[in-house]
Coordinates of C-alpha atoms in Angstrom, one line a residue:
M283 CA 24.7 9.4 -13.3
I284 CA 22.5 7.5 -11.0
L285 CA 20.7 4.4 -12.4
Y286 CA 17.1 4.1 -11.1
S287 CA 15.5 0.7 -11.1
I288 CA 11.7 0.8 -11.5
I289 CA 10.0 -2.4 -10.4
I290 CA 6.5 -3.1 -11.8
A291 CA 4.4 -6.2 -10.8
V292 CA 1.8 -6.9 -13.5
Y293 CA -1.4 -8.8 -13.2
N294 CA -4.4 -8.5 -15.5
V295 CA -4.1 -4.8 -16.2
E296 CA -4.3 -4.6 -20.0
K297 CA -6.6 -1.6 -19.8
Y298 CA -4.1 0.5 -17.9
L299 CA -0.6 -1.0 -18.4
E300 CA 0.3 1.1 -21.5
E301 CA -0.5 4.3 -19.7
C302 CA 1.7 3.2 -16.9
L303 CA 4.6 2.3 -19.1
E304 CA 4.3 5.4 -21.3
S305 CA 4.6 7.5 -18.2
V306 CA 8.0 5.9 -17.7
L307 CA 9.1 6.4 -21.3
A308 CA 8.1 10.1 -20.9
Q309 CA 10.5 10.7 -18.0
S310 CA 12.7 13.8 -18.5
Y311 CA 15.5 11.8 -16.8
S312 CA 16.9 9.0 -19.0
N313 CA 19.1 6.7 -16.9
W314 CA 16.6 4.1 -15.7
E315 CA 15.6 0.5 -16.1
V316 CA 12.2 -1.1 -15.8
I317 CA 11.8 -4.6 -14.3
L318 CA 8.4 -6.0 -15.4
V319 CA 7.3 -9.0 -13.5
D320 CA 4.3 -10.6 -15.1
D321 CA 2.6 -12.4 -12.2
G322 CA 0.8 -15.0 -14.2
S323 CA -1.6 -12.7 -16.0
T324 CA -4.6 -14.5 -17.5
D325 CA -6.1 -11.6 -19.5
E326 CA -5.4 -11.4 -23.2
G327 CA -3.2 -8.3 -23.3
S328 CA -0.9 -7.8 -20.2
S329 CA 1.8 -10.3 -21.2
K330 CA 1.8 -9.1 -24.8
I331 CA 2.1 -5.5 -23.7
C332 CA 5.1 -6.3 -21.5
D333 CA 6.8 -8.1 -24.4
A334 CA 6.0 -5.2 -26.8
Y335 CA 7.7 -2.7 -24.6
V336 CA 10.8 -4.9 -24.2
Q337 CA 11.0 -4.7 -28.0
K338 CA 10.3 -1.0 -28.0
D339 CA 13.1 0.1 -25.6
E340 CA 16.0 -1.9 -24.3
R341 CA 15.7 -0.4 -20.8
F342 CA 12.6 -2.6 -20.3
Q343 CA 13.0 -6.2 -19.1
V344 CA 10.2 -8.7 -18.5
F345 CA 10.0 -11.9 -16.5
H346 CA 7.0 -14.1 -16.9
R347 CA 6.2 -16.1 -13.8
K348 CA 3.5 -18.2 -12.2
N349 CA 1.1 -16.3 -10.0
E350 CA 2.4 -15.8 -6.5
G351 CA 0.9 -12.4 -5.6
S352 CA 2.3 -8.9 -5.7
L353 CA 4.7 -9.3 -2.7
M354 CA 6.7 -12.1 -4.2
A355 CA 6.5 -10.5 -7.7
R356 CA 8.1 -7.4 -6.2
R357 CA 10.8 -9.4 -4.3
Y358 CA 11.7 -11.2 -7.5
G359 CA 11.9 -7.9 -9.3
L360 CA 14.3 -6.6 -6.7
S361 CA 16.5 -9.6 -7.3
K362 CA 16.8 -8.7 -11.0
S363 CA 17.4 -5.0 -10.5
R364 CA 20.8 -3.2 -10.9
G365 CA 19.9 0.3 -9.9
D366 CA 21.6 2.5 -7.3
Y367 CA 18.1 3.7 -6.2
L368 CA 14.9 1.8 -6.4
L369 CA 11.2 2.6 -6.8
F370 CA 8.0 0.8 -7.4
I371 CA 5.0 1.5 -9.6
D372 CA 1.7 -0.4 -9.5
S373 CA 0.9 -1.4 -13.0
D374 CA -2.5 0.3 -13.1
D375 CA -1.0 3.7 -11.9
Y376 CA 1.3 6.2 -13.6
I377 CA 4.0 8.8 -12.7
H378 CA 4.7 12.4 -13.4
K379 CA 7.2 13.0 -16.2
D380 CA 9.6 14.8 -13.9
L381 CA 9.6 12.4 -11.0
L382 CA 13.1 11.0 -11.6
K383 CA 14.5 14.3 -12.6
S384 CA 13.2 16.0 -9.5
V385 CA 14.2 13.2 -7.2
D386 CA 17.7 13.1 -8.7
E387 CA 18.1 16.8 -8.0
I388 CA 17.0 16.3 -4.4
I389 CA 19.5 13.4 -3.9
A390 CA 22.3 15.5 -5.5
Q391 CA 21.6 18.4 -3.2
T392 CA 20.9 16.5 0.0
Q393 CA 22.6 13.1 -0.4
S394 CA 19.3 11.6 1.0
D395 CA 18.9 7.8 1.2
L396 CA 15.2 8.0 0.9
V397 CA 12.9 10.5 -0.8
I398 CA 9.1 10.4 -0.1
Y399 CA 6.6 12.3 -2.2
R400 CA 2.8 12.5 -2.5
F401 CA 0.1 11.1 -4.8
K402 CA -3.1 12.1 -6.4
W403 CA -6.2 9.9 -6.9
V404 CA -7.2 9.9 -10.6
N405 CA -10.5 8.1 -10.5
K406 CA -12.0 9.0 -7.2
V407 CA -15.6 10.3 -6.9
S408 CA -14.2 13.7 -6.0
A409 CA -10.6 14.9 -6.6
V410 CA -8.4 14.0 -3.6
D411 CA -4.8 14.7 -3.0
S412 CA -2.9 12.6 -0.5
E413 CA -2.1 13.9 2.9
I414 CA 1.0 16.0 3.6
I415 CA 3.2 13.8 5.8
F416 CA 5.8 16.4 6.7
P417 CA 6.2 20.0 5.2
E418 CA 8.2 20.5 2.0
G419 CA 11.9 20.0 2.5
T420 CA 11.6 18.3 5.9
I421 CA 14.7 16.1 6.6
I422 CA 14.6 13.3 9.1
G423 CA 18.0 11.8 10.1
K424 CA 21.4 13.3 9.8
D425 CA 21.2 16.9 11.0
G426 CA 17.4 16.9 10.6
L427 CA 14.6 15.8 12.9
A428 CA 15.1 12.8 15.2
K429 CA 13.9 9.6 13.6
S430 CA 11.6 9.0 16.6
V431 CA 9.3 11.6 15.1
L432 CA 8.8 9.4 12.1
W433 CA 8.0 6.3 14.1
E434 CA 5.5 8.1 16.3
K435 CA 3.7 9.3 13.1
L436 CA 3.7 5.9 11.4
P437 CA 0.6 4.3 13.0
T438 CA -1.7 7.2 11.9
C439 CA -0.2 8.0 8.5
N440 CA -1.1 5.5 5.8
S441 CA 1.1 7.3 3.2
L442 CA 4.2 6.3 5.0
N443 CA 3.4 2.6 4.3
N444 CA 3.3 2.9 0.6
L445 CA 6.3 1.6 -1.3
W446 CA 5.2 3.5 -4.5
L447 CA 5.7 6.8 -2.8
K448 CA 9.4 6.1 -2.1
V449 CA 12.7 6.3 -4.0
V450 CA 15.2 4.4 -1.9
K451 CA 18.9 3.8 -2.0
R452 CA 19.7 0.2 -2.7
E453 CA 21.6 -0.3 0.6
C454 CA 18.5 0.5 2.6
V455 CA 16.5 -2.4 1.2
D456 CA 16.6 -5.8 2.8
M457 CA 17.4 -7.5 -0.5
D458 CA 18.2 -10.9 1.0
A459 CA 15.3 -11.2 3.3
D460 CA 12.9 -14.2 2.8
Y461 CA 9.3 -13.1 2.5
S462 CA 8.0 -16.4 1.3
E463 CA 6.0 -17.2 4.5
Y464 CA 3.9 -14.2 3.7
A465 CA 3.4 -15.0 0.1
F466 CA -0.4 -15.4 0.6
L467 CA -0.8 -12.0 2.2
Q468 CA -2.4 -9.2 0.1
F469 CA -2.6 -6.6 2.9
G470 CA 0.2 -5.0 4.8
T471 CA 2.9 -6.0 2.3
D472 CA 4.0 -2.4 1.6
L473 CA 4.3 -1.7 5.3
M474 CA 6.2 -4.9 6.0
Q475 CA 8.8 -4.0 3.3
S476 CA 8.9 -0.3 4.3
L477 CA 9.8 -0.9 7.9
P478 CA 13.4 -2.0 7.2
I479 CA 13.8 0.9 4.7
L480 CA 12.6 3.5 7.2
D481 CA 15.0 1.9 9.8
R482 CA 18.1 1.8 7.6
A483 CA 17.7 5.1 5.8
Q484 CA 20.1 7.6 7.5
K485 CA 18.6 10.6 5.8
I486 CA 15.0 11.0 4.6
F487 CA 13.7 13.9 2.5
F488 CA 10.0 14.8 2.3
T489 CA 8.5 16.8 -0.5
E490 CA 4.9 18.0 -0.9
K491 CA 5.1 17.5 -4.7
M492 CA 2.7 15.0 -6.2
F493 CA 4.6 12.7 -8.5
Y494 CA 2.4 9.6 -8.4
Y495 CA -1.1 9.1 -9.8
Y496 CA -3.0 6.4 -8.1
R497 CA -6.0 4.6 -9.5
Y498 CA -8.3 2.4 -7.4
N499 CA -8.6 -0.6 -9.7
D500 CA -11.1 -3.2 -8.5
T501 CA -9.6 -5.9 -10.7
G502 CA -5.9 -5.1 -10.1
I503 CA -3.1 -7.1 -8.6
S504 CA -4.0 -6.4 -5.0
S505 CA -7.7 -5.9 -5.0
T506 CA -8.7 -9.1 -6.7
K507 CA -6.8 -11.1 -4.1
A508 CA -8.2 -9.0 -1.3
R509 CA -11.4 -10.9 -1.4
I510 CA -12.0 -13.7 1.0
K511 CA -12.0 -17.1 -0.7
N512 CA -12.8 -19.1 2.5
I513 CA -13.0 -18.5 6.3
E514 CA -9.5 -19.9 6.9
S515 CA -8.1 -17.0 4.8
I516 CA -9.3 -14.6 7.5
D517 CA -7.2 -16.4 10.1
R518 CA -4.2 -16.2 7.8
Y519 CA -4.8 -12.5 7.4
F520 CA -4.9 -11.9 11.1
Q521 CA -1.8 -14.1 11.8
T522 CA 0.2 -11.9 9.5
K523 CA -1.3 -8.7 10.7
D524 CA -0.4 -9.6 14.2
A525 CA 3.2 -10.4 13.1
I526 CA 3.5 -7.0 11.4
M527 CA 2.1 -5.3 14.4
K528 CA 4.7 -7.0 16.6
V529 CA 7.6 -6.0 14.3
L530 CA 6.2 -2.4 14.1
K531 CA 6.0 -2.1 17.9
S532 CA 9.6 -3.3 18.2
Y533 CA 10.8 -0.5 15.8
M534 CA 8.8 2.1 17.7
I535 CA 10.2 1.0 21.0
K536 CA 13.7 1.1 19.5
Y537 CA 13.2 4.8 18.6
G538 CA 11.9 5.7 22.0
A539 CA 8.2 6.3 21.3
D540 CA 6.2 6.8 24.5
S541 CA 5.0 3.3 25.5
D542 CA 1.4 4.2 26.8
K543 CA 0.7 6.5 23.9
M544 CA 2.2 4.0 21.5
M545 CA 0.0 1.2 22.7
K546 CA -3.1 3.2 22.4
S547 CA -2.1 4.5 19.0
Q548 CA -1.2 1.0 17.8
Y549 CA -4.4 -0.6 18.9
A550 CA -6.5 2.3 17.6
S551 CA -4.7 1.8 14.2
Y552 CA -5.3 -2.0 14.5
F553 CA -9.0 -1.6 15.2
R554 CA -9.4 0.9 12.4
G555 CA -7.6 -1.3 9.9
C556 CA -9.8 -4.3 11.0
M557 CA -13.0 -2.4 10.5
E558 CA -11.8 -1.1 7.1
I559 CA -10.9 -4.6 5.8
L560 CA -14.0 -6.1 7.3
V561 CA -16.2 -3.6 5.3
H562 CA -14.1 -4.4 2.2
W563 CA -14.6 -8.1 2.6
L564 CA -18.3 -7.8 3.2
A565 CA -18.8 -5.4 0.3
H566 CA -17.3 -8.0 -2.1
E567 CA -19.1 -11.1 -0.7
P568 CA -22.6 -11.7 -2.1
D569 CA -23.4 -14.8 -0.1
Q570 CA -25.3 -13.8 3.1
K571 CA -24.3 -16.9 5.1
L572 CA -20.6 -16.4 4.4
R573 CA -21.0 -12.7 5.2
E574 CA -22.3 -13.6 8.7
Q575 CA -19.4 -16.1 9.1
I576 CA -16.9 -13.4 8.1
L577 CA -18.4 -11.0 10.6
D578 CA -18.4 -13.4 13.5
R579 CA -14.9 -14.8 12.8
T580 CA -13.4 -11.3 12.5
L581 CA -15.1 -9.8 15.6
Q582 CA -13.8 -12.8 17.7
N583 CA -10.2 -12.4 16.6
S584 CA -8.0 -12.6 19.7
S585 CA -5.9 -9.5 18.9
L586 CA -9.0 -7.5 18.0
L587 CA -10.5 -8.5 21.4
K588 CA -7.3 -7.0 23.1
C589 CA -8.3 -3.6 21.7
R590 CA -11.0 -3.5 24.4
E591 CA -8.3 -3.4 27.0
Y592 CA -6.2 -0.5 25.8
G593 CA -8.6 2.5 25.9
A594 CA -7.8 3.3 22.4
E595 CA -11.0 5.2 21.9
T596 CA -9.3 8.6 22.5
E597 CA -7.1 8.0 19.5
L598 CA -10.1 7.3 17.2
T599 CA -12.5 9.8 15.6
G600 CA -15.9 9.7 13.8
I601 CA -17.4 6.4 12.9
Y602 CA -14.5 4.5 14.2
R603 CA -14.9 5.9 17.7
R604 CA -18.6 4.9 17.6
L605 CA -17.7 1.4 16.4
Y606 CA -15.0 1.0 19.0
G607 CA -17.4 2.2 21.8
D608 CA -20.0 -0.4 20.8
Y609 CA -17.3 -3.1 20.5
R610 CA -15.7 -2.3 23.8
A611 CA -19.1 -2.4 25.5
N612 CA -19.9 -5.7 23.7
R613 CA -22.9 -4.2 21.9
I614 CA -22.2 -6.4 18.9
N615 CA -25.7 -6.3 17.3
K616 CA -25.6 -2.5 17.3
M617 CA -22.1 -2.6 15.8
K618 CA -23.3 -4.9 13.0
R619 CA -26.0 -2.4 12.1
V620 CA -23.4 0.4 11.7
L621 CA -21.2 -1.9 9.7
S622 CA -24.1 -2.7 7.3
V623 CA -24.5 1.0 6.6
L624 CA -20.7 1.3 5.9
V625 CA -20.9 -1.7 3.6
F626 CA -23.7 -0.1 1.6
Y627 CA -21.8 3.1 1.3
R628 CA -18.7 1.2 0.3
K629 CA -20.6 -0.4 -2.6
L630 CA -21.9 3.0 -3.8
V631 CA -18.3 4.3 -3.8
L632 CA -17.1 1.3 -5.8
L633 CA -19.9 1.7 -8.3
K634 CA -19.2 5.4 -8.7
A635 CA -15.5 4.7 -9.2
R636 CA -16.3 2.2 -11.9
L637 CA -18.6 4.5 -13.7
I638 CA -16.1 7.4 -13.6
D639 CA -13.4 5.1 -14.8
L640 CA -15.5 3.9 -17.7
K641 CA -16.2 7.5 -18.7
Y642 CA -12.5 8.3 -18.4
R643 CA -11.5 5.4 -20.6
A644 CA -14.2 6.3 -23.2
L645 CA -12.5 9.7 -23.6
L646 CA -9.1 8.2 -24.4

């Protein structure tokens, strides 16, 4: 019987943690362990809840550590795991009761190294299901589609990045890799850890079933650290983003992706990601002077400037194409006006999400 290790990094999520852990206890498949890594929580309840579940069920373990961020908490959790297959849950999310049972059946039938499923938003303004990456039952690798198909899709498919949509065979994880130089990073950590998994997995199975319930939590382990503390942190962000892009391109070249198409797709993805994170930073920064500094520093990033050279506009749609056109033509003031509208919209979305979440919690 396969042992599944579930790794959960915990940081200041006392409102949601019990719901997360109860969804594990409710699993219709019983051979699992949970590795809880308390990443220096400072709220009143998170650490206590972890301890309570260790007392409730011997399949739970907890490790209390100083705060180092979700990346290092997950890596530590990996080092303590014993499972044949591994999966991750964010501590403010929860899973379907049949996730492990269904995945176990898939593995038994297909001998897959990696199973990838879908997720559902649970506190979005309107109900949204995640994209379908590949149709139900698609197999990539051994006797299935060529793995090059996967790497060509990766730049435009955010769901492929997420660790929490994957159940992976232990041998496919780079268990001994040192990620400490990226400990400060709060963006791109899922992708960085997913790349070696996607590379090593010999057989990958895709299902359209939604087994994961994702909550945008503005105070969770990733989002709180996603805010800019100083201008230097922008430089650190882009240094790591550039390193990730370099590694990703090397994988895509390895699997024979078309070079011209790849470059345009990569830089379109890079530009889109920069605009999204810029809007996120600005929406969370109340100081107008610092907002201007964030804008100027980001738009002068050397790798972002390279986007002007690659004609990536054809790979972009909607507002991103408009922003790219203004940026490529160096119409920065016009671009800033468009960004200000996006920031305003972002704040409205965040406010609605908080109100919906408060209403949801009141019903519990």
